[in-house]
mmCIF file of C-alpha atoms and ligand atoms in Angstrom:
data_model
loop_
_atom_site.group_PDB
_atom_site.id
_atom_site.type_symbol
_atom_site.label_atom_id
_atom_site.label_comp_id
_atom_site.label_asym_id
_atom_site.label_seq_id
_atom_site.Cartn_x
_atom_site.Cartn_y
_atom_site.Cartn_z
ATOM 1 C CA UNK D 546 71.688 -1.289 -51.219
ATOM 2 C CA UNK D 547 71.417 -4.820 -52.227
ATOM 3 C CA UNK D 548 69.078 -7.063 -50.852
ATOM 4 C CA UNK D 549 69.427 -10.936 -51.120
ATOM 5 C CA UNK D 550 67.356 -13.586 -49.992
ATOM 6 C CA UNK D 551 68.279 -15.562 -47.786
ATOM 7 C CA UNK D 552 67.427 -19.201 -45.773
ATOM 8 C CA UNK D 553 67.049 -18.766 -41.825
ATOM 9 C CA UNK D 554 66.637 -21.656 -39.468
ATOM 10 C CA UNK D 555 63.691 -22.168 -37.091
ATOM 11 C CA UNK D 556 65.477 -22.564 -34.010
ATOM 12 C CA UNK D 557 62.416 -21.495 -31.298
ATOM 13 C CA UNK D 558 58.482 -21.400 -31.494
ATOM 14 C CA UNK D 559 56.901 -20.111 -28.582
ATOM 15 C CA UNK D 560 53.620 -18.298 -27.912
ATOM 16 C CA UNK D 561 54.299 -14.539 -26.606
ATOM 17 C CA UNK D 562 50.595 -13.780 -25.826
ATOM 18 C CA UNK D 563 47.453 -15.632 -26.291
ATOM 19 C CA UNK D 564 46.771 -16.043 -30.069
ATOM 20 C CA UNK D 565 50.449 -15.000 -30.909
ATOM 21 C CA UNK D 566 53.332 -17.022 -31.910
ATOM 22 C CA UNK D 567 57.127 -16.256 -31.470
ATOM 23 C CA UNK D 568 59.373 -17.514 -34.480
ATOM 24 C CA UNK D 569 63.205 -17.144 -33.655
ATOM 25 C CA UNK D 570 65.452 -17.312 -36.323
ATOM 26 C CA UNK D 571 69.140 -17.771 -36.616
ATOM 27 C CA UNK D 572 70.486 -15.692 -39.379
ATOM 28 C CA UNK D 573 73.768 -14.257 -38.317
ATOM 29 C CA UNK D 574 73.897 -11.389 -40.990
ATOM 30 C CA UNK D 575 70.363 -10.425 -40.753
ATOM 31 C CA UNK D 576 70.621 -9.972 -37.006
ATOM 32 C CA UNK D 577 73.467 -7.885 -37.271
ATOM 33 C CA UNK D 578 72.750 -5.937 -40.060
ATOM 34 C CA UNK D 579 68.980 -4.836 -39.253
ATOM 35 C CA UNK D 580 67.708 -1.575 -36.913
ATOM 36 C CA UNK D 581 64.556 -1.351 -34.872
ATOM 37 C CA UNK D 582 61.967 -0.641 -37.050
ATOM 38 C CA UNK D 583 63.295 -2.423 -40.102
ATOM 39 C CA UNK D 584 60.986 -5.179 -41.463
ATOM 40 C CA UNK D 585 61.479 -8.452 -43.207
ATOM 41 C CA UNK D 586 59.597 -9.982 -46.149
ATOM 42 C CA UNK D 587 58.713 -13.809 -45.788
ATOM 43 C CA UNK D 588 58.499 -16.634 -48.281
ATOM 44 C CA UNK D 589 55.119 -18.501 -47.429
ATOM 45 C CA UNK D 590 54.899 -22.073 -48.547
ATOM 46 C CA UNK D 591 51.005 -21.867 -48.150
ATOM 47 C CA UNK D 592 49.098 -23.440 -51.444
ATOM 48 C CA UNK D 593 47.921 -20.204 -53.413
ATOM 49 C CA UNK D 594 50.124 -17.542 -51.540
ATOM 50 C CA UNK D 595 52.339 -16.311 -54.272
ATOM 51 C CA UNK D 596 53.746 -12.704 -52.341
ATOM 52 C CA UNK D 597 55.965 -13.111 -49.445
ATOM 53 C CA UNK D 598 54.635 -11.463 -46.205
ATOM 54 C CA UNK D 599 55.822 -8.527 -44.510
ATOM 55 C CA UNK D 600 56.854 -8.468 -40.323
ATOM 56 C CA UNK D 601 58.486 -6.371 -39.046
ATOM 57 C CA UNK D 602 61.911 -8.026 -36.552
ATOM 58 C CA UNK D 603 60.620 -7.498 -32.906
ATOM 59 C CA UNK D 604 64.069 -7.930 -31.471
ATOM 60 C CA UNK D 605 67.637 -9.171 -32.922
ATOM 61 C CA UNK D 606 70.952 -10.194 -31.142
ATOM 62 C CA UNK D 607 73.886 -10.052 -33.038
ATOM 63 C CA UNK D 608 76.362 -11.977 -30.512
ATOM 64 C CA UNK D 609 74.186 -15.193 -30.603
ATOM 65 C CA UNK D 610 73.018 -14.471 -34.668
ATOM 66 C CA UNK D 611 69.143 -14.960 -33.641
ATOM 67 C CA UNK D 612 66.400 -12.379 -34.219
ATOM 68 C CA UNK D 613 62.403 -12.874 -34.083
ATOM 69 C CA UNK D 614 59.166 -12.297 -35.265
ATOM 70 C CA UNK D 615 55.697 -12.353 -33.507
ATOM 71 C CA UNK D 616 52.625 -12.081 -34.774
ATOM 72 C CA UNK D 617 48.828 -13.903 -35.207
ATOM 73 C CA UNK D 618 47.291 -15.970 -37.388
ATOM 74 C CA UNK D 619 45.372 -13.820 -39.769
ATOM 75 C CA UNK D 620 45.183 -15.776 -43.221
ATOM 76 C CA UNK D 621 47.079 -18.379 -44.900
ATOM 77 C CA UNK D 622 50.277 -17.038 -44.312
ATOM 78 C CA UNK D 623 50.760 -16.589 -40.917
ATOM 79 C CA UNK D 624 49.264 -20.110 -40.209
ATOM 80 C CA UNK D 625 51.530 -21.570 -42.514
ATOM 81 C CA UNK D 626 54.382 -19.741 -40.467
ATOM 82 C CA UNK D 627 52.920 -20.168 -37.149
ATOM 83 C CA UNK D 628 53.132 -24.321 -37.933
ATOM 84 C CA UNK D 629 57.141 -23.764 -38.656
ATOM 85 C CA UNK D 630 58.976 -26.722 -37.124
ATOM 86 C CA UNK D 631 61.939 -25.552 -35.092
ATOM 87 C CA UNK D 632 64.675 -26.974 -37.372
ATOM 88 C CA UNK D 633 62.794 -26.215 -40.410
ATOM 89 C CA UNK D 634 64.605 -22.641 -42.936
ATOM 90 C CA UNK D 635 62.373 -19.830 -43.792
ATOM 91 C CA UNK D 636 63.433 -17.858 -46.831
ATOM 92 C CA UNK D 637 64.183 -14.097 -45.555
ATOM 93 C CA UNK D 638 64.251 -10.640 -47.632
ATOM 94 C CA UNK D 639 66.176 -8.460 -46.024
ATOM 95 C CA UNK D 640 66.325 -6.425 -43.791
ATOM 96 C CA UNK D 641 63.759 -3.847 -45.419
ATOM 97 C CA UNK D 642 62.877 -0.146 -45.449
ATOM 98 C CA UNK D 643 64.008 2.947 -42.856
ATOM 99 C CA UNK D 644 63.405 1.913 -38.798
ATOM 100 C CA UNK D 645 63.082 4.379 -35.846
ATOM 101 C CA UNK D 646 65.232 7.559 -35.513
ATOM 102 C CA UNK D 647 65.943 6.514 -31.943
ATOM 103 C CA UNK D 648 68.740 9.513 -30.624
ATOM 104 C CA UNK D 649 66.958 12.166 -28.875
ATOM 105 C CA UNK D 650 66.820 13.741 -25.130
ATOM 106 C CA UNK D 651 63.139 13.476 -24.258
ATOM 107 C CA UNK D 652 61.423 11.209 -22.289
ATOM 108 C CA UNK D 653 60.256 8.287 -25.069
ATOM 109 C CA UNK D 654 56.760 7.231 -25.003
ATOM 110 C CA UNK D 655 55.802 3.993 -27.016
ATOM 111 C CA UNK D 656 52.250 3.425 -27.970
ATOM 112 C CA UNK D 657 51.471 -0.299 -28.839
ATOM 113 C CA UNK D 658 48.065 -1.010 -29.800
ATOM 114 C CA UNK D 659 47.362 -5.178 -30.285
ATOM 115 C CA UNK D 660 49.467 -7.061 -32.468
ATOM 116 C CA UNK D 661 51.471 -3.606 -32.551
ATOM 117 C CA UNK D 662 53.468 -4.854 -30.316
ATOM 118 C CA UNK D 663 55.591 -7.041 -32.197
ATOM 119 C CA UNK D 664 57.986 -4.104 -33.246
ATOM 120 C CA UNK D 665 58.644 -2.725 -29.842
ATOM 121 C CA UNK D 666 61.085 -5.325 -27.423
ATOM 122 C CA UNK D 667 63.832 -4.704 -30.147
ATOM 123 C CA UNK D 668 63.442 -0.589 -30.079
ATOM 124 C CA UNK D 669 63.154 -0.735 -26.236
ATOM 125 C CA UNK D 670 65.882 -1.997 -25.950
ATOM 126 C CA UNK D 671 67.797 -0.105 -28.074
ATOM 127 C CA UNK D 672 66.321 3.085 -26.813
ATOM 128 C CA UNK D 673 67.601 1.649 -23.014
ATOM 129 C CA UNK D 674 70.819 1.012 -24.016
ATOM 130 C CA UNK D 675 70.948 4.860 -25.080
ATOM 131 C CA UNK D 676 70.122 5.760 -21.489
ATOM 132 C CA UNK D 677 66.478 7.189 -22.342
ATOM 133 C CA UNK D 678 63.704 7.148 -20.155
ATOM 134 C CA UNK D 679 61.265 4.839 -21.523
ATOM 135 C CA UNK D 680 57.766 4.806 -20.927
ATOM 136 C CA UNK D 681 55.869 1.601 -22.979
ATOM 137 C CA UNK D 682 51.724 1.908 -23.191
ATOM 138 C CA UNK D 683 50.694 -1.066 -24.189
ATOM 139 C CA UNK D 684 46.858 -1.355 -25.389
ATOM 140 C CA UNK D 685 45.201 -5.071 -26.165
ATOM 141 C CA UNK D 686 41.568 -6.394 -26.011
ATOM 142 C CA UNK D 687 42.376 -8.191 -22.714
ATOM 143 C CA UNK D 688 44.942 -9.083 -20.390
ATOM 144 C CA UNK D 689 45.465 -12.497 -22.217
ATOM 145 C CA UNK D 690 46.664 -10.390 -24.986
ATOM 146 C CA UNK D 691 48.873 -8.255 -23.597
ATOM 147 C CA UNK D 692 52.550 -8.714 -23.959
ATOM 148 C CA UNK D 693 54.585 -9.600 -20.655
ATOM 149 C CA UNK D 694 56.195 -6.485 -19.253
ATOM 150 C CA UNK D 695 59.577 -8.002 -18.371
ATOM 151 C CA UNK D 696 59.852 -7.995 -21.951
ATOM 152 C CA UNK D 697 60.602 -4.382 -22.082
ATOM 153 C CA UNK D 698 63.671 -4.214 -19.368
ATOM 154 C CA UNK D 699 64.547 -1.025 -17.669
ATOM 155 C CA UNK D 700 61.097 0.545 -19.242
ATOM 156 C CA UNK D 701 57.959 1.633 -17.294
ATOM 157 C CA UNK D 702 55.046 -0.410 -17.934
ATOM 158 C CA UNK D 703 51.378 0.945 -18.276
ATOM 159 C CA UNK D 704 48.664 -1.102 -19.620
ATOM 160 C CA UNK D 705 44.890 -0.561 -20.759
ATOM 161 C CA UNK D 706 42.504 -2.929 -21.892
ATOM 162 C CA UNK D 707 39.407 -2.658 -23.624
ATOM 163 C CA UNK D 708 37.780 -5.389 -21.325
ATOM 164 C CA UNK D 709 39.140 -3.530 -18.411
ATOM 165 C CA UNK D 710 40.917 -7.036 -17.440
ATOM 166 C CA UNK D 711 43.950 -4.911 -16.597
ATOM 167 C CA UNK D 712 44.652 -2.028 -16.271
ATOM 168 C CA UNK D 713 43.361 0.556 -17.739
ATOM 169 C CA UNK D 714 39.734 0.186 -19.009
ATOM 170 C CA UNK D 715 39.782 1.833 -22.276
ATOM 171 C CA UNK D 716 42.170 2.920 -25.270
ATOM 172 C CA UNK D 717 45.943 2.765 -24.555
ATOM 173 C CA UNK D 718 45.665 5.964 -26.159
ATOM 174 C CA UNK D 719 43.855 7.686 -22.909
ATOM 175 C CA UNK D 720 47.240 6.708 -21.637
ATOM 176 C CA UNK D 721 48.983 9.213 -22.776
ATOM 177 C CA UNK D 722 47.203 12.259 -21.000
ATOM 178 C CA UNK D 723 49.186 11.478 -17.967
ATOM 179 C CA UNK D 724 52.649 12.416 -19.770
ATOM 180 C CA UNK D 725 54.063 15.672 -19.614
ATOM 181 C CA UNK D 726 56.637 17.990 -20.986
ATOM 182 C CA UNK D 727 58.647 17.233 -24.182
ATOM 183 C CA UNK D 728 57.724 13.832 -25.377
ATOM 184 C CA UNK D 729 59.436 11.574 -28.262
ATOM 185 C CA UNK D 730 56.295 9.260 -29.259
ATOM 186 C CA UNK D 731 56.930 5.403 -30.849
ATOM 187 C CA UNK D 732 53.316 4.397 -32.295
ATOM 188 C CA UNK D 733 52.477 0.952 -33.943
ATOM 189 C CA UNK D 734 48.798 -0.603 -34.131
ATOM 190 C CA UNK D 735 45.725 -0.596 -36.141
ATOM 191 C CA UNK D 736 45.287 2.670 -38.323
ATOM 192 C CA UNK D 737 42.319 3.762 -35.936
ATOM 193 C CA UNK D 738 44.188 3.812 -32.697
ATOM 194 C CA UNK D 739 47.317 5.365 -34.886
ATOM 195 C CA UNK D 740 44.156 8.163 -35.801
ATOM 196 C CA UNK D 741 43.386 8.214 -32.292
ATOM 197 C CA UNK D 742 46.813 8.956 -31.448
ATOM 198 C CA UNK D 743 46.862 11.924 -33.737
ATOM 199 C CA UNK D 744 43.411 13.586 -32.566
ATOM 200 C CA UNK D 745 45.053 13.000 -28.798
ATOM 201 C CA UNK D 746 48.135 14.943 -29.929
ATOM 202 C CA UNK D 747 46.680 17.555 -31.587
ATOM 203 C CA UNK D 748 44.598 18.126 -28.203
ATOM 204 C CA UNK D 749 47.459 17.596 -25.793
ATOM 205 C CA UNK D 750 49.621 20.058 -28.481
ATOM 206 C CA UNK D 751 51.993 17.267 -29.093
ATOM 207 C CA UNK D 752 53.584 18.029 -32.550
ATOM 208 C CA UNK D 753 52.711 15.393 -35.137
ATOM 209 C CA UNK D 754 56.994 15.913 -36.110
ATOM 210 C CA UNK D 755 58.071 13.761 -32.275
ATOM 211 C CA UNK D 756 55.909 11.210 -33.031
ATOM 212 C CA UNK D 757 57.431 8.114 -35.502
ATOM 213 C CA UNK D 758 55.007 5.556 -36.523
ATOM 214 C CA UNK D 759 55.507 2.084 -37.730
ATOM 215 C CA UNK D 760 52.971 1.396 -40.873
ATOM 216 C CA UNK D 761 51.422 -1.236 -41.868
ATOM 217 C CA UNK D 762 49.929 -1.024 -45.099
ATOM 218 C CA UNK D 763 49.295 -3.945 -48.126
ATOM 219 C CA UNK D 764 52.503 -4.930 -49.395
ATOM 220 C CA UNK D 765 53.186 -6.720 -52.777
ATOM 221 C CA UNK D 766 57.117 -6.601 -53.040
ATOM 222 C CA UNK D 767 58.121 -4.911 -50.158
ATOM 223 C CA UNK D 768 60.989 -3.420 -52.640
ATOM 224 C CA UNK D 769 59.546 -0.071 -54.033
ATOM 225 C CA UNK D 770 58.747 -1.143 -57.249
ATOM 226 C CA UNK D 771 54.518 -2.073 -57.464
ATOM 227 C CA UNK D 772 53.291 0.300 -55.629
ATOM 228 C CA UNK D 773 51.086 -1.297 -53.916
ATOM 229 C CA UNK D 774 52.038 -0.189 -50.217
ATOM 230 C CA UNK D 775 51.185 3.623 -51.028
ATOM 231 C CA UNK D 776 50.016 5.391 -48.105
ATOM 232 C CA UNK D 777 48.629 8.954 -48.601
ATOM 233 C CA UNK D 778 51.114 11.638 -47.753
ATOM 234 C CA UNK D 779 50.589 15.175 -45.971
ATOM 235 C CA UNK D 780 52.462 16.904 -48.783
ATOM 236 C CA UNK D 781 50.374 15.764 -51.364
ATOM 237 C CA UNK D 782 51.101 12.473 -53.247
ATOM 238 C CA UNK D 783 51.683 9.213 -51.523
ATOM 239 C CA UNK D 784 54.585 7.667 -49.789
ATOM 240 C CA UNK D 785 55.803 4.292 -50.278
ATOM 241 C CA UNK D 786 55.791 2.905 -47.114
ATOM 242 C CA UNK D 787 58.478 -0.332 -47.611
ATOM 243 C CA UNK D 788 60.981 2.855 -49.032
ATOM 244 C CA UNK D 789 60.348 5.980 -47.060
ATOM 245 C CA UNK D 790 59.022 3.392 -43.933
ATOM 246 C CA UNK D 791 57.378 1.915 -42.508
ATOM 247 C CA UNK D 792 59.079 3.801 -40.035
ATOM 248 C CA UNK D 793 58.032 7.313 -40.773
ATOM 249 C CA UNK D 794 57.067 10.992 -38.438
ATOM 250 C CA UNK D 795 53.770 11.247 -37.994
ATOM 251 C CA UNK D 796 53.657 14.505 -39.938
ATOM 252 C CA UNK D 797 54.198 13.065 -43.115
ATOM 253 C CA UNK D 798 50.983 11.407 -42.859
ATOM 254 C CA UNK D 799 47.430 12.442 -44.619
ATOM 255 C CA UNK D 800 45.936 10.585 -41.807
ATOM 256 C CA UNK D 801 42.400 12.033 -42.732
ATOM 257 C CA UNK D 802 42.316 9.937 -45.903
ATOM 258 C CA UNK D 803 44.849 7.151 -44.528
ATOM 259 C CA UNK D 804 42.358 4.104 -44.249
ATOM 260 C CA UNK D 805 42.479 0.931 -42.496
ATOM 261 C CA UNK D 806 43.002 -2.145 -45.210
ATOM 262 C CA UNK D 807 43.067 -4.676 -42.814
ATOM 263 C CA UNK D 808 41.257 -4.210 -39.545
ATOM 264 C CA UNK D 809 38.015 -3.630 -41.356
HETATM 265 C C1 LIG M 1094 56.078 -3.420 -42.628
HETATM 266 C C2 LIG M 1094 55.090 -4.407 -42.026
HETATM 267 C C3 LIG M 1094 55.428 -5.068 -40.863
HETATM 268 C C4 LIG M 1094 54.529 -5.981 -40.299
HETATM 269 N N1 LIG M 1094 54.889 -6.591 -39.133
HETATM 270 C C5 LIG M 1094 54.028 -7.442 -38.546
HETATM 271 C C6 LIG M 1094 54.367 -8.063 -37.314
HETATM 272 O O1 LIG M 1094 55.467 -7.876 -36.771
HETATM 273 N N2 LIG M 1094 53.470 -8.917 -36.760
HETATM 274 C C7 LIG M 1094 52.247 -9.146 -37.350
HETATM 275 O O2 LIG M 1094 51.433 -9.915 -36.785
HETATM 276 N N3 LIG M 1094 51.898 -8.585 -38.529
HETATM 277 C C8 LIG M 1094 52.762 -7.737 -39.128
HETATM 278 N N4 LIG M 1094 52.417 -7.171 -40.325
HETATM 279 C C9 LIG M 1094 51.154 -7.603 -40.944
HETATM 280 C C10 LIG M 1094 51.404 -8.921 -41.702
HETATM 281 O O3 LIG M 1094 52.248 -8.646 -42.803
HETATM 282 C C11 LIG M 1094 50.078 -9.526 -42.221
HETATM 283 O O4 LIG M 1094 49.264 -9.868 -41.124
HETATM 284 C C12 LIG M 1094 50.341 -10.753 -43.084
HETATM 285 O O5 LIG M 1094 50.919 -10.351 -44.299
HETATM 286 C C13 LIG M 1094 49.055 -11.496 -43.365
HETATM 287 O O6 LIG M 1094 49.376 -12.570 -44.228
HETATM 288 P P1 LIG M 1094 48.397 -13.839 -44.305
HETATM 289 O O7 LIG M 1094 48.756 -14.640 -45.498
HETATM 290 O O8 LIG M 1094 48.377 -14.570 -43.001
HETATM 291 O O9 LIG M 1094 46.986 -13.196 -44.457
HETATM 292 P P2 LIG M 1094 46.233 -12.818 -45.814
HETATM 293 O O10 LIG M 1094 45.454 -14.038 -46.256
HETATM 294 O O11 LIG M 1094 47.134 -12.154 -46.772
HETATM 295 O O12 LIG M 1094 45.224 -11.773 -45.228
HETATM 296 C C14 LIG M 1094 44.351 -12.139 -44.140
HETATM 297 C C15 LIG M 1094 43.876 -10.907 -43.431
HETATM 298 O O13 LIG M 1094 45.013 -10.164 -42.978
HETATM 299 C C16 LIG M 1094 44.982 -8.894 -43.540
HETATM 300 N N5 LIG M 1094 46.346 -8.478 -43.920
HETATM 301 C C17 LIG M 1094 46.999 -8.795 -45.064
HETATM 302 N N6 LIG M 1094 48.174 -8.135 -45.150
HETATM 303 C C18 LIG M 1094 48.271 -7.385 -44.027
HETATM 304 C C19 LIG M 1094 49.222 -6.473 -43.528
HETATM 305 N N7 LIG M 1094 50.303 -6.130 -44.249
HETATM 306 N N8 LIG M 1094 48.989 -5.912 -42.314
HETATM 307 C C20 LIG M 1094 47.899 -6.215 -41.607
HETATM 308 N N9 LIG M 1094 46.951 -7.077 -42.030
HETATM 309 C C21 LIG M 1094 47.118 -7.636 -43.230
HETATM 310 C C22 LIG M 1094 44.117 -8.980 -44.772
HETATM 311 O O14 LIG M 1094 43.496 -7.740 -45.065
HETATM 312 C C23 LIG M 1094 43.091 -9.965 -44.347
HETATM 313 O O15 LIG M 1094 42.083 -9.383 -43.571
HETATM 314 C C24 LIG M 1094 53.283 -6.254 -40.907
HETATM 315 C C25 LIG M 1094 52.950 -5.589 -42.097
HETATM 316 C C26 LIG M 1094 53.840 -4.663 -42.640
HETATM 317 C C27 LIG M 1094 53.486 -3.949 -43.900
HETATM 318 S S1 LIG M 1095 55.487 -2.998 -51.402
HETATM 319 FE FE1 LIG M 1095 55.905 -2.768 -53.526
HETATM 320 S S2 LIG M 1095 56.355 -0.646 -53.660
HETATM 321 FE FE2 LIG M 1095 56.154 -0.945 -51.532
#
């Protein structure tokens, strides 16, 4: 497949959650072309930021042409997107990599830790409009942080957070010894709660093979060729995670030597 950058306009800035920022685009061809999961890469006009920046689209609609991207302010990249005029182009690659396998007959179960949100109102939606039964755990620090649940129509909501603000007091993770029977798992956050995740399913006897993650690893080109998004694989090896993901099972994953780049 070839990929060809292209120039998106701003057309809305809005803050999701506290400390997050909502860019919508309007790129026609992008927001038909890409599937839940799929990721973009970013041009950054930031002084000394030379690599464009990986996110992932958290929803697109292909009638009106617009898709979006949320995320926080972690470096000089994000700010420099987060201050994005509406009316202003951002310089798109893609849409990148494999997204969710989203057919199935079980009940799905998403697991969003934090700022692993940002993939899910897109795949919710999607997995809705199959006719699934949705369940969306959503984890954040407090309830300031947590995405609004209207976001994820025609889904059950349950929330924990580590303050105990709402919901839950804990790890969304705990979350998921409530569910029962059969279970098709969606999991996106930092790689501890993803680890979490795997000691819970290995407990519950959950096979690693129904649950898809969404990775985030470092990311140089976002195109398969430096290597530098490598995440160790089960097999043996490593898998690229912009070319076999970032949307990948579970079971492909070395997760015992997978380590956490960015979340110290
Ligand atoms: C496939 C994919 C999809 C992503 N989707 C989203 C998304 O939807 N929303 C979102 O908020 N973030 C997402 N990320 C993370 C996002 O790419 C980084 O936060 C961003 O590149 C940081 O750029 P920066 O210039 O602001 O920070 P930098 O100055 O490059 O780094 C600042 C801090 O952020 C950390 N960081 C750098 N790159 C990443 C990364 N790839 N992932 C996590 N932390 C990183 C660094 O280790 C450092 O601690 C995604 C990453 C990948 C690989
Ligand atoms: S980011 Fe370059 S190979 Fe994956």
């Amino acid at each position: 497949m070839i990929v060809a950058a292209a120039q998106a306009e701003v057309v809305e800035r809005s803050t999701p959650m506290s400390g997050a920022t909502e860019l919508v685009v309007h790129h026609p061809p992008s927001a038909s072309a890409v599937q839940p999961g799929q990721f973009f890469q970013l041009a950054v006009g930031a002084p000394h930021t030379i690599l464009r920046r990986p996110y992932s689209a958290a929803w697109a609609d292909p009638i009106s042409g617009r898709l979006g991207f949320i995320f926080n302010v972690v470096g000089a990249g994000s700010a420099w997107l987060a201050n994005l005029p509406e009316g202003h182009d951002v310089d798109l690659l893609g849409p990148l990599g494999r997204g969710f396998e989203l057919d199935g007959r079980d009940p799905a179960i998403v697991v969003a830790g934090g700022l692993g949100v940002a993939v899910f109102p897109g795949v919710v939606r999607a997995l809705v409009a199959r006719g699934r039964r949705v369940t969306v755990l959503l984890g954040a620090r407090s309830v300031a942080q947590l995405m609004r649940s209207d976001r994820f129509a025609g889904a059950e909501v349950k929330v924990a957070t580590d303050d105990g603000s709402a919901g839950h007091h804990g790890s969304v993770v705990d979350l998921l010894l409530d569910q029962v029977g059969g279970l098709d798992i969606f999991g996106c956050g930092p790689t501890p709660m993803l680890q979490a995740l795997m000691r819970a399913a290995r407990r519950l006897d959950i096979p690693l093979s129904s649950i898809q993650v969404a990775l985030e690893t470092p990311m140089g080109c976002g195109i398969g060729t430096c290597l530098g998004c490598a995440a160790p694989g089960r097999a043996g090896g490593y898998l690229l995670t912009c070319q076999d993901g970032p949307c990948l099972r579970a079971d492909r994953i070395d997760w015992d030597h997978m380590t956490d780049a960015f979340h110290g």
